[in-house]
mmCIF file of C-alpha atoms in Angstrom:
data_model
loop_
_atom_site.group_PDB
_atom_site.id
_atom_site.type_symbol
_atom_site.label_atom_id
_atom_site.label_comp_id
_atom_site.label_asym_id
_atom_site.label_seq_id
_atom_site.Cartn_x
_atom_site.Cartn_y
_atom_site.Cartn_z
ATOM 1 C CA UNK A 1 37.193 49.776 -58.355
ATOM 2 C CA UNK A 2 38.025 46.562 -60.772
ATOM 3 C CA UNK A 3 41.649 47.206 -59.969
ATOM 4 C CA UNK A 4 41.125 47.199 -56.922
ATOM 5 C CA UNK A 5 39.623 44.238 -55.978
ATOM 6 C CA UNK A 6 41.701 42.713 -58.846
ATOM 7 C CA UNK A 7 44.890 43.771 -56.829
ATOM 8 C CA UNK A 8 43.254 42.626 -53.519
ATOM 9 C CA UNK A 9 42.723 39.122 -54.818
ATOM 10 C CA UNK A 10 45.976 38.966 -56.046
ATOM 11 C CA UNK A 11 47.751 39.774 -52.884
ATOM 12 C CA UNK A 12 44.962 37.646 -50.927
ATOM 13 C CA UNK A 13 46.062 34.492 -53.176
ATOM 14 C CA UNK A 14 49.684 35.352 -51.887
ATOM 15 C CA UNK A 15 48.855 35.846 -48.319
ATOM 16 C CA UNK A 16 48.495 31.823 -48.410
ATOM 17 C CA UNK A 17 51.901 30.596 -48.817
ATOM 18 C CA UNK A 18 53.265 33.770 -46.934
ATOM 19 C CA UNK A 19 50.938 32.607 -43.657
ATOM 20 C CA UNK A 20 51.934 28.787 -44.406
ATOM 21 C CA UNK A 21 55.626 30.061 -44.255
ATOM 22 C CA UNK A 22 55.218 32.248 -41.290
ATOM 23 C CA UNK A 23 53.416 29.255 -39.345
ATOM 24 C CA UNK A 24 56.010 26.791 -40.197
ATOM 25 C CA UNK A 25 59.153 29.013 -39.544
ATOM 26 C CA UNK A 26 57.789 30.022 -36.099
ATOM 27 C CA UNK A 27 56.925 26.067 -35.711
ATOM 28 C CA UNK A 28 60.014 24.850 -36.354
ATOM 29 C CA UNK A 29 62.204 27.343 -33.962
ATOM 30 C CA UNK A 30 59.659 26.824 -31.146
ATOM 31 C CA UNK A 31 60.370 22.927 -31.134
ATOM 32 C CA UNK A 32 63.949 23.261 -31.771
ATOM 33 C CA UNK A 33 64.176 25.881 -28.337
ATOM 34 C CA UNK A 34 65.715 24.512 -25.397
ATOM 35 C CA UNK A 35 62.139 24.981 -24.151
ATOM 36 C CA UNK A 36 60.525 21.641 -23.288
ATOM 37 C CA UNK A 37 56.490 21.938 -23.575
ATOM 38 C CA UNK A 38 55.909 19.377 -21.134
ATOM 39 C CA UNK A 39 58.184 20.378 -18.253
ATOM 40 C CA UNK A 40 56.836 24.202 -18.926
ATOM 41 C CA UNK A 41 53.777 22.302 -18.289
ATOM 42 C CA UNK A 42 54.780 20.358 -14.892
ATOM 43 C CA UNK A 43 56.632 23.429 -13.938
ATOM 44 C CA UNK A 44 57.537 23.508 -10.083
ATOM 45 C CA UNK A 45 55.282 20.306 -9.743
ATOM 46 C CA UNK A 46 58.453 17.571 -10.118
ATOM 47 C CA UNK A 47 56.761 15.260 -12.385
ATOM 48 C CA UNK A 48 57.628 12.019 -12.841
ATOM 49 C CA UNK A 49 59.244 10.625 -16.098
ATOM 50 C CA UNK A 50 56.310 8.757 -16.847
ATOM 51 C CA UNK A 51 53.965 11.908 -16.545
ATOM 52 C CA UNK A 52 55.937 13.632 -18.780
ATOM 53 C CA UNK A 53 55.626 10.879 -21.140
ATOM 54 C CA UNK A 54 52.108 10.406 -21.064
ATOM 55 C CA UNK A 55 52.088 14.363 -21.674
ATOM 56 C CA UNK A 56 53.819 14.150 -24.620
ATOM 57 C CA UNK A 57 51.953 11.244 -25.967
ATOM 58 C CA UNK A 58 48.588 13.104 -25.457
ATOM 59 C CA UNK A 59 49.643 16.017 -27.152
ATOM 60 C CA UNK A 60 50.970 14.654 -29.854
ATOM 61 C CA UNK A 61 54.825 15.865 -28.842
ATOM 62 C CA UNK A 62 56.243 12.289 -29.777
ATOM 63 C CA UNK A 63 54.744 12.346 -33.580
ATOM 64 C CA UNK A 64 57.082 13.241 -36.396
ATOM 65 C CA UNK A 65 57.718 16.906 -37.071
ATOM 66 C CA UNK A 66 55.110 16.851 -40.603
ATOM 67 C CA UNK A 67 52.335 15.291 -38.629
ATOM 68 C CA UNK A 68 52.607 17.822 -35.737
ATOM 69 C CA UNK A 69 52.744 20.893 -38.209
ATOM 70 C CA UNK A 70 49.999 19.737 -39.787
ATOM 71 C CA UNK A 71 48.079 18.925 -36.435
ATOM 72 C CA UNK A 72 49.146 22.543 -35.614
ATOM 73 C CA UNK A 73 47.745 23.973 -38.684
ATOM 74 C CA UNK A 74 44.417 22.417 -38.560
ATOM 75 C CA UNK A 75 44.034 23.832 -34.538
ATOM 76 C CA UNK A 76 44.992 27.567 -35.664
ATOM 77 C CA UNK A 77 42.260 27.311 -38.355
ATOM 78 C CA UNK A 78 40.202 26.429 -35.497
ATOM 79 C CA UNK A 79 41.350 29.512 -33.233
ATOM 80 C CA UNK A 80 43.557 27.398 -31.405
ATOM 81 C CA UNK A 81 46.553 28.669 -30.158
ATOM 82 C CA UNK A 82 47.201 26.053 -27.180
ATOM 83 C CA UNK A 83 47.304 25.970 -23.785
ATOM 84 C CA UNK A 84 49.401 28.370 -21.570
ATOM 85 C CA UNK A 85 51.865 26.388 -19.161
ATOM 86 C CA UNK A 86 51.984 28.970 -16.546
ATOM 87 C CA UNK A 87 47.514 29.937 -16.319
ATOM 88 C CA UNK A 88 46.613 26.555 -18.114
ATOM 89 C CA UNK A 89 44.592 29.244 -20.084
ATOM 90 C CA UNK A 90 43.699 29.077 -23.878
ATOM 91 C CA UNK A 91 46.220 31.389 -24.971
ATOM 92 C CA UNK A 92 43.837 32.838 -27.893
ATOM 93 C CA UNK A 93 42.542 34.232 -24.718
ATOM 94 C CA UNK A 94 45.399 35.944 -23.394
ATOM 95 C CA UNK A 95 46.073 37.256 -26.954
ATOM 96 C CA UNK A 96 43.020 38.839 -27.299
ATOM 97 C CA UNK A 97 43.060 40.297 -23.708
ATOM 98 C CA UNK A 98 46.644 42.130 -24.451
ATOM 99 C CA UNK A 99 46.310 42.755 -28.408
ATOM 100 C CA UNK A 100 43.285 45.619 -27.806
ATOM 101 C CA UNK A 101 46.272 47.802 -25.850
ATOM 102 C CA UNK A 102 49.481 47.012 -28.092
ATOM 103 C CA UNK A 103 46.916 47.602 -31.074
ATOM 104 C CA UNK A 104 46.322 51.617 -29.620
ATOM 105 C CA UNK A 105 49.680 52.136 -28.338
ATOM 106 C CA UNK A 106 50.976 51.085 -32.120
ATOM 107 C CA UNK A 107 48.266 52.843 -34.612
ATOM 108 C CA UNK A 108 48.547 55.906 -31.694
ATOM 109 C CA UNK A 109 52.183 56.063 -32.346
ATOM 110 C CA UNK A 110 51.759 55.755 -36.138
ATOM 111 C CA UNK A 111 49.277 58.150 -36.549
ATOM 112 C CA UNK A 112 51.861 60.604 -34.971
ATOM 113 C CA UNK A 113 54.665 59.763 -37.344
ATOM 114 C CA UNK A 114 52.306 60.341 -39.736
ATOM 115 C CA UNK A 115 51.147 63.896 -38.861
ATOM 116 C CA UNK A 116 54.765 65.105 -38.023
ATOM 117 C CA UNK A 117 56.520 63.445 -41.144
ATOM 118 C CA UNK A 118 53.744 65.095 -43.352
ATOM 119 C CA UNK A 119 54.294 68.295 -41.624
ATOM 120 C CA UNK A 120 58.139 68.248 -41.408
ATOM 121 C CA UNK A 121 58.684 67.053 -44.648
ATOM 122 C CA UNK A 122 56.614 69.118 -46.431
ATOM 123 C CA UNK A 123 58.056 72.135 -44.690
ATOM 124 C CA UNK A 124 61.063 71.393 -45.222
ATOM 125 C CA UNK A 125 60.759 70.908 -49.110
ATOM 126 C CA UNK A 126 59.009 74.003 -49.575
ATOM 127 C CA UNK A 127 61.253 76.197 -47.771
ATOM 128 C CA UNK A 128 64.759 73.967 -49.319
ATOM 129 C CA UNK A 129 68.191 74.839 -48.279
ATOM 130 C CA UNK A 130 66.416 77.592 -45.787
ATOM 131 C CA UNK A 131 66.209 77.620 -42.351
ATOM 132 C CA UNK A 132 63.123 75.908 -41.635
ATOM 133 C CA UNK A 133 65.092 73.046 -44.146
ATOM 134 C CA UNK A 134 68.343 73.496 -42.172
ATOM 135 C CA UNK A 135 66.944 72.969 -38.334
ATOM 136 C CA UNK A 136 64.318 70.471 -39.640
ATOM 137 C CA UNK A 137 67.121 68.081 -41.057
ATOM 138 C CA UNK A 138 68.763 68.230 -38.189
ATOM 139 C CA UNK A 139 66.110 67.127 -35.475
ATOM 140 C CA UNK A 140 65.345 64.576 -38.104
ATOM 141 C CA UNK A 141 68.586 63.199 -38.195
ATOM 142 C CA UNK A 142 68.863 63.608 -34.730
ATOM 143 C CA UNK A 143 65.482 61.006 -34.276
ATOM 144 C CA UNK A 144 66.578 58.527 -36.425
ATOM 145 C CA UNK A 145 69.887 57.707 -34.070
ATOM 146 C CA UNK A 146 67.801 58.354 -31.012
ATOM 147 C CA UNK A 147 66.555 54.282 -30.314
ATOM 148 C CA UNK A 148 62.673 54.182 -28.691
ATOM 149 C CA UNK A 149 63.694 52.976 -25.549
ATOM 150 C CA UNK A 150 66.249 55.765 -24.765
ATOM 151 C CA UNK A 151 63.528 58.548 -25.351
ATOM 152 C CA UNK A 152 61.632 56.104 -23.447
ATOM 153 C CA UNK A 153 63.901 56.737 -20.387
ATOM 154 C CA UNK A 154 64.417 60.791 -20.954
ATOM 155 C CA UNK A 155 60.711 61.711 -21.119
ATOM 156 C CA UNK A 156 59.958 59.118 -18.091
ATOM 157 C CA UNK A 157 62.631 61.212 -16.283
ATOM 158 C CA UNK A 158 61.824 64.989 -17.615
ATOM 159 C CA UNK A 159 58.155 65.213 -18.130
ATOM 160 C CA UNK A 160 56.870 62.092 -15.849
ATOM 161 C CA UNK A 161 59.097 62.329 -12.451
ATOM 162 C CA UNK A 162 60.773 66.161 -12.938
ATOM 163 C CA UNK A 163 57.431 68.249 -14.473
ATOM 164 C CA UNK A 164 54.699 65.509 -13.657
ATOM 165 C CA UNK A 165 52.798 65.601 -16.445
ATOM 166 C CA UNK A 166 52.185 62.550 -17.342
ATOM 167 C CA UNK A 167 52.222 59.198 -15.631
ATOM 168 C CA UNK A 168 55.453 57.043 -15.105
ATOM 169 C CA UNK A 169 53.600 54.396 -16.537
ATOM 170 C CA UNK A 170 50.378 51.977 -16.337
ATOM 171 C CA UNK A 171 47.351 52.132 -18.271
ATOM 172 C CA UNK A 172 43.855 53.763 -17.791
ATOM 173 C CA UNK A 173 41.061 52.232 -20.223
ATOM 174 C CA UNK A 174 39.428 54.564 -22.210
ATOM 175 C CA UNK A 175 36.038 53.370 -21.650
ATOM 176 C CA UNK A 176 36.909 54.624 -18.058
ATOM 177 C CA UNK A 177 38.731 58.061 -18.693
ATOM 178 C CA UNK A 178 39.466 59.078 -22.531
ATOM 179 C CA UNK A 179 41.942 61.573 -21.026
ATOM 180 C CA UNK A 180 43.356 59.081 -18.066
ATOM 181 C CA UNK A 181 43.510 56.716 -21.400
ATOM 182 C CA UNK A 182 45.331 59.734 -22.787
ATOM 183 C CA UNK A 183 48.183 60.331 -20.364
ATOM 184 C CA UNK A 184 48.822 56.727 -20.526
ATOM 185 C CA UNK A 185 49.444 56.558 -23.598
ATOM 186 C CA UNK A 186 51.005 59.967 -24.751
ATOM 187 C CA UNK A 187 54.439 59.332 -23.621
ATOM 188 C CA UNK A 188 54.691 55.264 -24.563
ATOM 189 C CA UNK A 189 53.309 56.618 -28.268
ATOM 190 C CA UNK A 190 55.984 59.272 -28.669
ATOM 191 C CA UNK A 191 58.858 56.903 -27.712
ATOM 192 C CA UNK A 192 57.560 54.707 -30.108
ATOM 193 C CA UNK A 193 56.763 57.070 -33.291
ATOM 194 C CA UNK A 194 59.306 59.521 -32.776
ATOM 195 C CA UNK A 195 62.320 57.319 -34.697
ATOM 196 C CA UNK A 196 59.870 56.562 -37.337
ATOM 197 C CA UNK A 197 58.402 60.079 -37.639
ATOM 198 C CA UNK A 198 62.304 61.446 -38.205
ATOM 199 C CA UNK A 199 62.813 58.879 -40.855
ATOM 200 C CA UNK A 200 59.783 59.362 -42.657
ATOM 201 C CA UNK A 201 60.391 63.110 -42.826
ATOM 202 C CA UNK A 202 63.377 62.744 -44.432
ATOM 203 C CA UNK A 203 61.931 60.639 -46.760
ATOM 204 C CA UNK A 204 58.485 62.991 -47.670
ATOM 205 C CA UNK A 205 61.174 65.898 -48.158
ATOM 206 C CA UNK A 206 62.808 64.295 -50.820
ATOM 207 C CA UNK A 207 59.741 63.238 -52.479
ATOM 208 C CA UNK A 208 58.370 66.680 -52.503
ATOM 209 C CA UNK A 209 60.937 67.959 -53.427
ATOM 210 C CA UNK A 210 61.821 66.045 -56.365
ATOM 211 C CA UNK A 211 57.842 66.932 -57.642
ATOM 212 C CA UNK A 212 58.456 70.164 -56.661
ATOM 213 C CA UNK A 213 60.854 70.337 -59.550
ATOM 214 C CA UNK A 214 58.825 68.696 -61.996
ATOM 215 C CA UNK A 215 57.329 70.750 -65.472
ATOM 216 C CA UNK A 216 53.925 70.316 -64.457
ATOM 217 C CA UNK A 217 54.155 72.207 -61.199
ATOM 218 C CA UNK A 218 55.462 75.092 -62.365
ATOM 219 C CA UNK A 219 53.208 74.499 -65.465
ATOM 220 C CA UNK A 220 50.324 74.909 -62.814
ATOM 221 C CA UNK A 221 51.759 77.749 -60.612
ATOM 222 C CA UNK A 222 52.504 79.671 -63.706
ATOM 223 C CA UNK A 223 49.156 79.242 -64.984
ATOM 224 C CA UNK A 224 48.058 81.174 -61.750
ATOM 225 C CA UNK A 225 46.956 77.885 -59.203
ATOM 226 C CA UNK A 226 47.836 78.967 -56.127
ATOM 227 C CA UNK A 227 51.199 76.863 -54.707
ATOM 228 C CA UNK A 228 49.087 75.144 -51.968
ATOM 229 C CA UNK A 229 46.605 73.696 -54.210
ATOM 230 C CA UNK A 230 49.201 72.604 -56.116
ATOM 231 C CA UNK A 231 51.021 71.097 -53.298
ATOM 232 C CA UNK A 232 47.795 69.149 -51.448
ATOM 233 C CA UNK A 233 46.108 68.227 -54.984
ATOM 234 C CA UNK A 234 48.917 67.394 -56.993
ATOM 235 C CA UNK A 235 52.266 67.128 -55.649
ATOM 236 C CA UNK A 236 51.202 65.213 -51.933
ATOM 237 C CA UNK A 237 49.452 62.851 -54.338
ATOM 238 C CA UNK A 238 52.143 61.571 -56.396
ATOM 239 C CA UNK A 239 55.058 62.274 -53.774
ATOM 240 C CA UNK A 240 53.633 59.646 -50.996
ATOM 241 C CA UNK A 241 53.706 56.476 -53.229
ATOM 242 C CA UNK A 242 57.721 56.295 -51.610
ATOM 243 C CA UNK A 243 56.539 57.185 -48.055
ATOM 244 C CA UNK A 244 53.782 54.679 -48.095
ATOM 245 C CA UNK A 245 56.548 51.756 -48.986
ATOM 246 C CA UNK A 246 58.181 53.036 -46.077
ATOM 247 C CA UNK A 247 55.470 53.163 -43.590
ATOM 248 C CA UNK A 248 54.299 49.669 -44.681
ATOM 249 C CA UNK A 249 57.915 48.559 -43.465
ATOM 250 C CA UNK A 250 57.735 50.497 -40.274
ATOM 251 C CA UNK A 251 54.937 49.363 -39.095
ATOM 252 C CA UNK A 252 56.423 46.257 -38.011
ATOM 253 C CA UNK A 253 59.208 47.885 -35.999
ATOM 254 C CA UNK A 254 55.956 49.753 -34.101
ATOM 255 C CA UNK A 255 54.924 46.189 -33.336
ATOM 256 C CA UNK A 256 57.936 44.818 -32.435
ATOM 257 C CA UNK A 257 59.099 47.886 -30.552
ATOM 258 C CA UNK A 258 55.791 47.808 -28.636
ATOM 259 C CA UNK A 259 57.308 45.075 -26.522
ATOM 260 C CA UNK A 260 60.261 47.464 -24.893
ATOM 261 C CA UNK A 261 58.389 50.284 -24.534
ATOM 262 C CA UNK A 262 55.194 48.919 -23.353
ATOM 263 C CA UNK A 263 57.707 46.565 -20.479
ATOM 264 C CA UNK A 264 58.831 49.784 -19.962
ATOM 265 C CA UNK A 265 55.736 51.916 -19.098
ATOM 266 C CA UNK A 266 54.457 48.728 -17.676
ATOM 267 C CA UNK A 267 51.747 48.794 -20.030
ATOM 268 C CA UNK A 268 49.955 45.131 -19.991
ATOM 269 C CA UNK A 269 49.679 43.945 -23.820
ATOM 270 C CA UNK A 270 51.336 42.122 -25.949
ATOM 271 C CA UNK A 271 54.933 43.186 -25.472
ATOM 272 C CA UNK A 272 54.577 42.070 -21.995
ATOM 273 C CA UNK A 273 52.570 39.417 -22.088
ATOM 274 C CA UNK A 274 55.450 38.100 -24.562
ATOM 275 C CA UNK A 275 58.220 39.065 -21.996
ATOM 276 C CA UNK A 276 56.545 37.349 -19.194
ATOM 277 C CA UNK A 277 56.130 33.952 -21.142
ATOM 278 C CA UNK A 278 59.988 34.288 -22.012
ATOM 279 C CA UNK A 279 60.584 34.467 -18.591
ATOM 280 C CA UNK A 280 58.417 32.088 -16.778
ATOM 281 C CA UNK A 281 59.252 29.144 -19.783
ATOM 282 C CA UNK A 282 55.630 29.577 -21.636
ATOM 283 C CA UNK A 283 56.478 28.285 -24.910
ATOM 284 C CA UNK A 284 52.839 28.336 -26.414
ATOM 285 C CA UNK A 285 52.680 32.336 -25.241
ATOM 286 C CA UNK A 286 55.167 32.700 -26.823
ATOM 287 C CA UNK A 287 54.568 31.131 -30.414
ATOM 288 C CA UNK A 288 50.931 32.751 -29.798
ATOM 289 C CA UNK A 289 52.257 36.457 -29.960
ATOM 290 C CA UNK A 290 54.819 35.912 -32.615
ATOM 291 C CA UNK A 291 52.009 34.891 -34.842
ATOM 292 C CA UNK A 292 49.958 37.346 -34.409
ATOM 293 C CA UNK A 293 52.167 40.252 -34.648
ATOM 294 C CA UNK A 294 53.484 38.557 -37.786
ATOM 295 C CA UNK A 295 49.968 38.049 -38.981
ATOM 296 C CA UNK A 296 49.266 41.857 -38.019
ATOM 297 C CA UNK A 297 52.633 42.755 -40.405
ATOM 298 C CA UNK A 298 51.514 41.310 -43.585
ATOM 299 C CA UNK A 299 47.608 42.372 -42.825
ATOM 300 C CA UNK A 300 48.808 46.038 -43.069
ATOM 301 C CA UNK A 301 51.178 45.747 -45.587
ATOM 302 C CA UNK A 302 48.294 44.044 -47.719
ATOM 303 C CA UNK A 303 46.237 47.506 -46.502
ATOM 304 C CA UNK A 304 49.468 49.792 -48.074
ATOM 305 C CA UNK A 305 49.251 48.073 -51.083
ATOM 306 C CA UNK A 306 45.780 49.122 -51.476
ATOM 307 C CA UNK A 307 46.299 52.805 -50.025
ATOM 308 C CA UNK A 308 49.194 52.733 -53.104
ATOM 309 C CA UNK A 309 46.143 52.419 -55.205
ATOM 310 C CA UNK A 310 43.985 55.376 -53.582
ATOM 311 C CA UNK A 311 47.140 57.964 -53.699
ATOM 312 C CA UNK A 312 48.113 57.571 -57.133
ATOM 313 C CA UNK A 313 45.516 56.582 -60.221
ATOM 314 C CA UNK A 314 48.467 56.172 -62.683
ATOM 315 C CA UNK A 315 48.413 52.435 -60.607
ATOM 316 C CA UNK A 316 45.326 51.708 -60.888
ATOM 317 C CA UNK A 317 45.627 52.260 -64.832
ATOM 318 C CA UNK A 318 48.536 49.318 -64.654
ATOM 319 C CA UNK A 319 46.386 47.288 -62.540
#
């Protein structure tokens, strides 16, 4: 337990700078864009160059670039994101209106890679340079060159418009119907996790695999443990520690793959909220999403970290 929240502070203390950088990198390219804020502001309204002016005087547009980072740094501590140009909307509110949905459709489609990874790798390990191995290897290989939005299109096609059994897209709240919520979100997930799922099963098989072949398990087997104890107590345990580092990386192509497929299946969160601000000129949309899928990215790699902790005690012993 002292490792862990050793390990936690640590990582805490470096979530500082990391954020600071974040902020200031996605500052910096959002006021060197071609995007003006103040026209995105006067948009269609054929303001004069005085108004536009007094705009950027107001908002603090015409102070030098260390003053307006810091400005901008003291209103995100406050929960300020700014003010959208297209709904003159807080746009902390439009985050938190879309991030709920891209937040399912991503830790849906994770825990799916997940599940089949675990299941495909393992299989495949146990039964090596078999069958099972053989056809597994290929569909995994096959997945990885397979992009989201592709699959996207195929099941949209084969199982939404030719069998009809799911939705071509839009999105039922589960608070209204769990299984409307369901069929939403079965097909957006599975274009989403499948490309990840295929990679991380290659990845569990040769982790297992390499354990497999360790003393100690046939140590145990021999001893008269029965192979799938050995497998789920032992050899899972120190074989994930790879996967994990993986998964921690993947989960930010979820996020950021969330924004095809969800424009896609016309799902309204983050991916297109962030599409429609790119379109209609809504710089602080925009900055606001970028943010907080970047925050999202280091908050679960922070949560990996400490999941490397749970799986294998040898790390907690270096802690």
């Amino acid at each position: 337990m002292i490792a862990v929240v050793r390990l936690l502070a640590r990582r805490v203390a470096l979530l500082v700078p990391l954020m600071l950088g974040i902020v200031l990198f996605v500052f910096l390219v959002m006021r060197f864009s071609d995007v003006d804020p103040a026209s995105a502001f006067f948009q269609g309204a054929n303001p004069t160059p005085q108004q536009l002016h007094d705009f950027r005087e107001e908002n603090g547009l015409l102070d030098p670039l260390p003053v307006r980072y810091a400005a901008f740094i003291g209103d995100l501590l406050h929960g300020d994101m700014g003010i959208s140009a297209l709904t003159r909307a807080p746009v902390v509110d439009q985050v938190m209106t879309a991030l709920p949905l891209t937040l399912q459709l991503t830790f849906l489609g994770l825990g799916i890679a997940v599940v089949l990874s675990l299941l495909g790798g393992v299989t495949a390990a146990i039964y090596r340079d078999r069958l099972p191995d053989q056809i597994i290897r290929v569909v995994s290989l096959t997945g990885v060159a397979a992009p989201g939005f592709w699959l996207a299109l195929l099941m949209i096609q084969y199982l939404a418009v030719d069998l009809g059994w799911f939705p071509t897209g839009g999105y039922i709240n589960p608070a209204d119907s769990v299984t409307g919520w369901l069929k939403t979100m079965t097909l957006p997930a599975l274009a989403l996790s499948l490309p990840v799922a295929a990679q991380l099963t290659r990845i569990v098989r040769t982790a297992v695999v390499e354990e497999l072949d360790k003393d100690y398990v046939r140590t145990a087997i021999g001893s008269g443990l029965p192979p799938r104890v050995v497998v789920g107590r032992n050899v899972l345990r120190n074989a994930l520690i790879n996967p994990l580092t993986v998964l921690g990386l993947r989960v930010g192509y979820l996020l950021g793959g969330a924004v095809v497929i969800e424009t896609i299946f016309s799902l309204p969160g983050m991916g297109k909220l962030m599409i429609d601000a790119v379109k209609n000129g809504d710089p602080a949309v925009v900055q606001g999403v970028v943010l907080t899928t970047a925050t999202g990215f280091v908050v679960v790699n922070l949560v990996i970290d400490i999941l490397y902790l749970l799986v294998n005690p040898r790390l907690r012993e270096a802690t």
